Amino acid sequence: MTAAPLPHHQPSKKSDNSERVAESTPVSALKELVARLHREQNKVQNLLSSLGFALRSFNNLNQFLEIVPLMAARVTDADGGALVLFKRNGQARLEQLHCQEGHTCQDIRRAIEQATRQMGEKKSKPQKNVKRSLSGNAIDEPELPTLRATSNASIDERVKESLDAGIQLFGTPILVKNRERGRIYVFSRDPEYAWTTTRQRLVQLVADQTSVAIANHELTNELRAKERLDRELEIASEIQVHLLPSECPQIEGVELAAACQTANRVGGDYYDFIPTNYDRLQPNDNPQEIESTTPVPWSIVIGDVMGKGVPAGLIMTMTRGMLRAEVLNRHSPAKILQHLNRVMFEDLENSHRFVTLFYSEYDPKTRILSYTNAAHNPPLLWQAQTEGITRLDTWGMLIGLEADSQYEDASVQLAPGDTVLYYTDGFTDAVDKNGARFDEDNLVDAFCWACERDYTSQAILDHLFDRVQQFIGSGSRYGDDMTLVVLRVKSS
């Protein structure tokens, strides 16, 4: 028996078309997805290119901020955008608003301005913190306005409350150094508008570039302020250098050397040489020439203002002027410091600073050094005859500590070869890399070593500065101002 062949099944035309549609649908969907990804990629690249060009080209921050809402609205296909910035005190302000063509923004502007105004009124009202005193009584203390992320986020809620229900609003924070400095908003009246992940990333890119622009602007302002401050410090340093003696005077029978090394550009150390007859000199007179024919006593002063930098330098300048005026009265050293303290007390008390000062007068005729001390480091007297050290000190308070401070007079007879070292505490307080102090013992040893070898005043000064530099290490900066004055009586 021969089997009959099965009839061949012919597919219908309708079935063939269905298969082709089923095959073409995934392909077209994939093509559409790829095309959409390309469009988004191009949009991101164009956005970054535009923002980068704006950052490089614009001269100030305001020019860049003007395009931020525009860029945010365009890359998210929104009807418009807005930029709100937060001030240092936490208050918010509408900085820029942009609407695409054919759309109005008056309702958006009113809503954002109303919300920022309400937030400002809330922040301006000081909140009271109730604390308890030691006695248990309640104390109301105002709380200073601060910038909180929660309060900033509430701006979104306030704006949405003021808008029509048909307007969608989306906000993105602008963070600078982990601190919210503003928000970028986009809004749309399209009911089918969706705040997709892609749009969120695009607005975040705009916010990040805005953060960079704000940070660069603030950094530029800081650099400019630093440059102005550097220039002011340079001028202050030049003025202070001119206020200190440019050279030591020629006093009969003695050698003088002096130097001041400041830790900063402007320092609080002070030294001066004042002829007791300088009020009788004419503007063009040279006190050194007059001294050679008619020897007069000279005031030799060293002082130190508490602190360093510009504040100490200002007080040093004030001390110099007032002391020179007091010298004209021809009083004893103790009386001069007493008057100086009384005149400067109020200013020093208001500035919360004090001055240590050692004031002395040397008479070339008698070789007597009269002195008084206002809590300054006692100068060291090396006596050639005994090769011993004597500290020149008297009882006395800091200048500016008490209005009615009293000071004591003292004097010493100097002999040929004797040497007096005036110094500030910057020498004894100098520290090495291990934190050890140079202290007074090392200073005394170095001073005696130079005197025993019959060094000149300038050689002694150079030797002491070299020793302290070796102690703290070559290349290390001074931690405090250092000043030395060396007076050496010439040998007969």
mmCIF file with all atom_site columns, C-alpha atoms in Angstrom, residues 236 239-240 243 266-270 305 310-323 344:
data_model
loop_
_atom_site.group_PDB
_atom_site.id
_atom_site.type_symbol
_atom_site.label_atom_id
_atom_site.label_alt_id
_atom_site.label_comp_id
_atom_site.label_asym_id
_atom_site.label_entity_id
_atom_site.label_seq_id
_atom_site.pdbx_PDB_ins_code
_atom_site.Cartn_x
_atom_site.Cartn_y
_atom_site.Cartn_z
_atom_site.occupancy
_atom_site.B_iso_or_equiv
_atom_site.pdbx_formal_charge
_atom_site.auth_seq_id
_atom_site.auth_comp_id
_atom_site.auth_asym_id
_atom_site.auth_atom_id
_atom_site.pdbx_PDB_model_num
ATOM 1  C CA . ALA A 1 236 ? 52.968 99.523  56.623 1.00 0.00 ? 236 ALA A CA 1
ATOM 2  C CA . ILE A 1 239 ? 56.546 103.087 57.183 1.00 0.00 ? 239 ILE A CA 1
ATOM 3  C CA . GLN A 1 240 ? 57.686 101.115 60.209 1.00 0.00 ? 240 GLN A CA 1
ATOM 4  C CA . LEU A 1 243 ? 60.181 105.020 61.955 1.00 0.00 ? 243 LEU A CA 1
ATOM 5  C CA . VAL A 1 266 ? 54.944 94.438  60.473 1.00 0.00 ? 266 VAL A CA 1
ATOM 6  C CA . GLY A 1 267 ? 56.212 93.861  63.996 1.00 0.00 ? 267 GLY A CA 1
ATOM 7  C CA . GLY A 1 268 ? 55.630 95.038  67.539 1.00 0.00 ? 268 GLY A CA 1
ATOM 8  C CA . ASP A 1 269 ? 59.256 95.441  68.653 1.00 0.00 ? 269 ASP A CA 1
ATOM 9  C CA . TYR A 1 270 ? 60.564 98.952  69.142 1.00 0.00 ? 270 TYR A CA 1
ATOM 10 C CA . VAL A 1 305 ? 54.101 95.281  72.228 1.00 0.00 ? 305 VAL A CA 1
ATOM 11 C CA . VAL A 1 310 ? 49.667 95.192  62.198 1.00 0.00 ? 310 VAL A CA 1
ATOM 12 C CA . PRO A 1 311 ? 47.907 95.781  65.565 1.00 0.00 ? 311 PRO A CA 1
ATOM 13 C CA . ALA A 1 312 ? 51.196 95.544  67.436 1.00 0.00 ? 312 ALA A CA 1
ATOM 14 C CA . GLY A 1 313 ? 52.859 97.751  64.819 1.00 0.00 ? 313 GLY A CA 1
ATOM 15 C CA . LEU A 1 314 ? 50.217 100.465 65.251 1.00 0.00 ? 314 LEU A CA 1
ATOM 16 C CA . ILE A 1 315 ? 50.703 100.523 69.017 1.00 0.00 ? 315 ILE A CA 1
ATOM 17 C CA . MET A 1 316 ? 54.460 100.578 68.537 1.00 0.00 ? 316 MET A CA 1
ATOM 18 C CA . THR A 1 317 ? 54.078 103.667 66.353 1.00 0.00 ? 317 THR A CA 1
ATOM 19 C CA . MET A 1 318 ? 51.882 105.325 68.951 1.00 0.00 ? 318 MET A CA 1
ATOM 20 C CA . THR A 1 319 ? 54.373 104.485 71.713 1.00 0.00 ? 319 THR A CA 1
ATOM 21 C CA . ARG A 1 320 ? 57.236 105.993 69.751 1.00 0.00 ? 320 ARG A CA 1
ATOM 22 C CA . GLY A 1 321 ? 55.462 109.323 69.215 1.00 0.00 ? 321 GLY A CA 1
ATOM 23 C CA . MET A 1 322 ? 54.246 109.674 72.789 1.00 0.00 ? 322 MET A CA 1
ATOM 24 C CA . LEU A 1 323 ? 57.590 108.715 74.304 1.00 0.00 ? 323 LEU A CA 1
ATOM 25 C CA . MET A 1 344 ? 48.514 105.495 76.864 1.00 0.00 ? 344 MET A CA 1
#
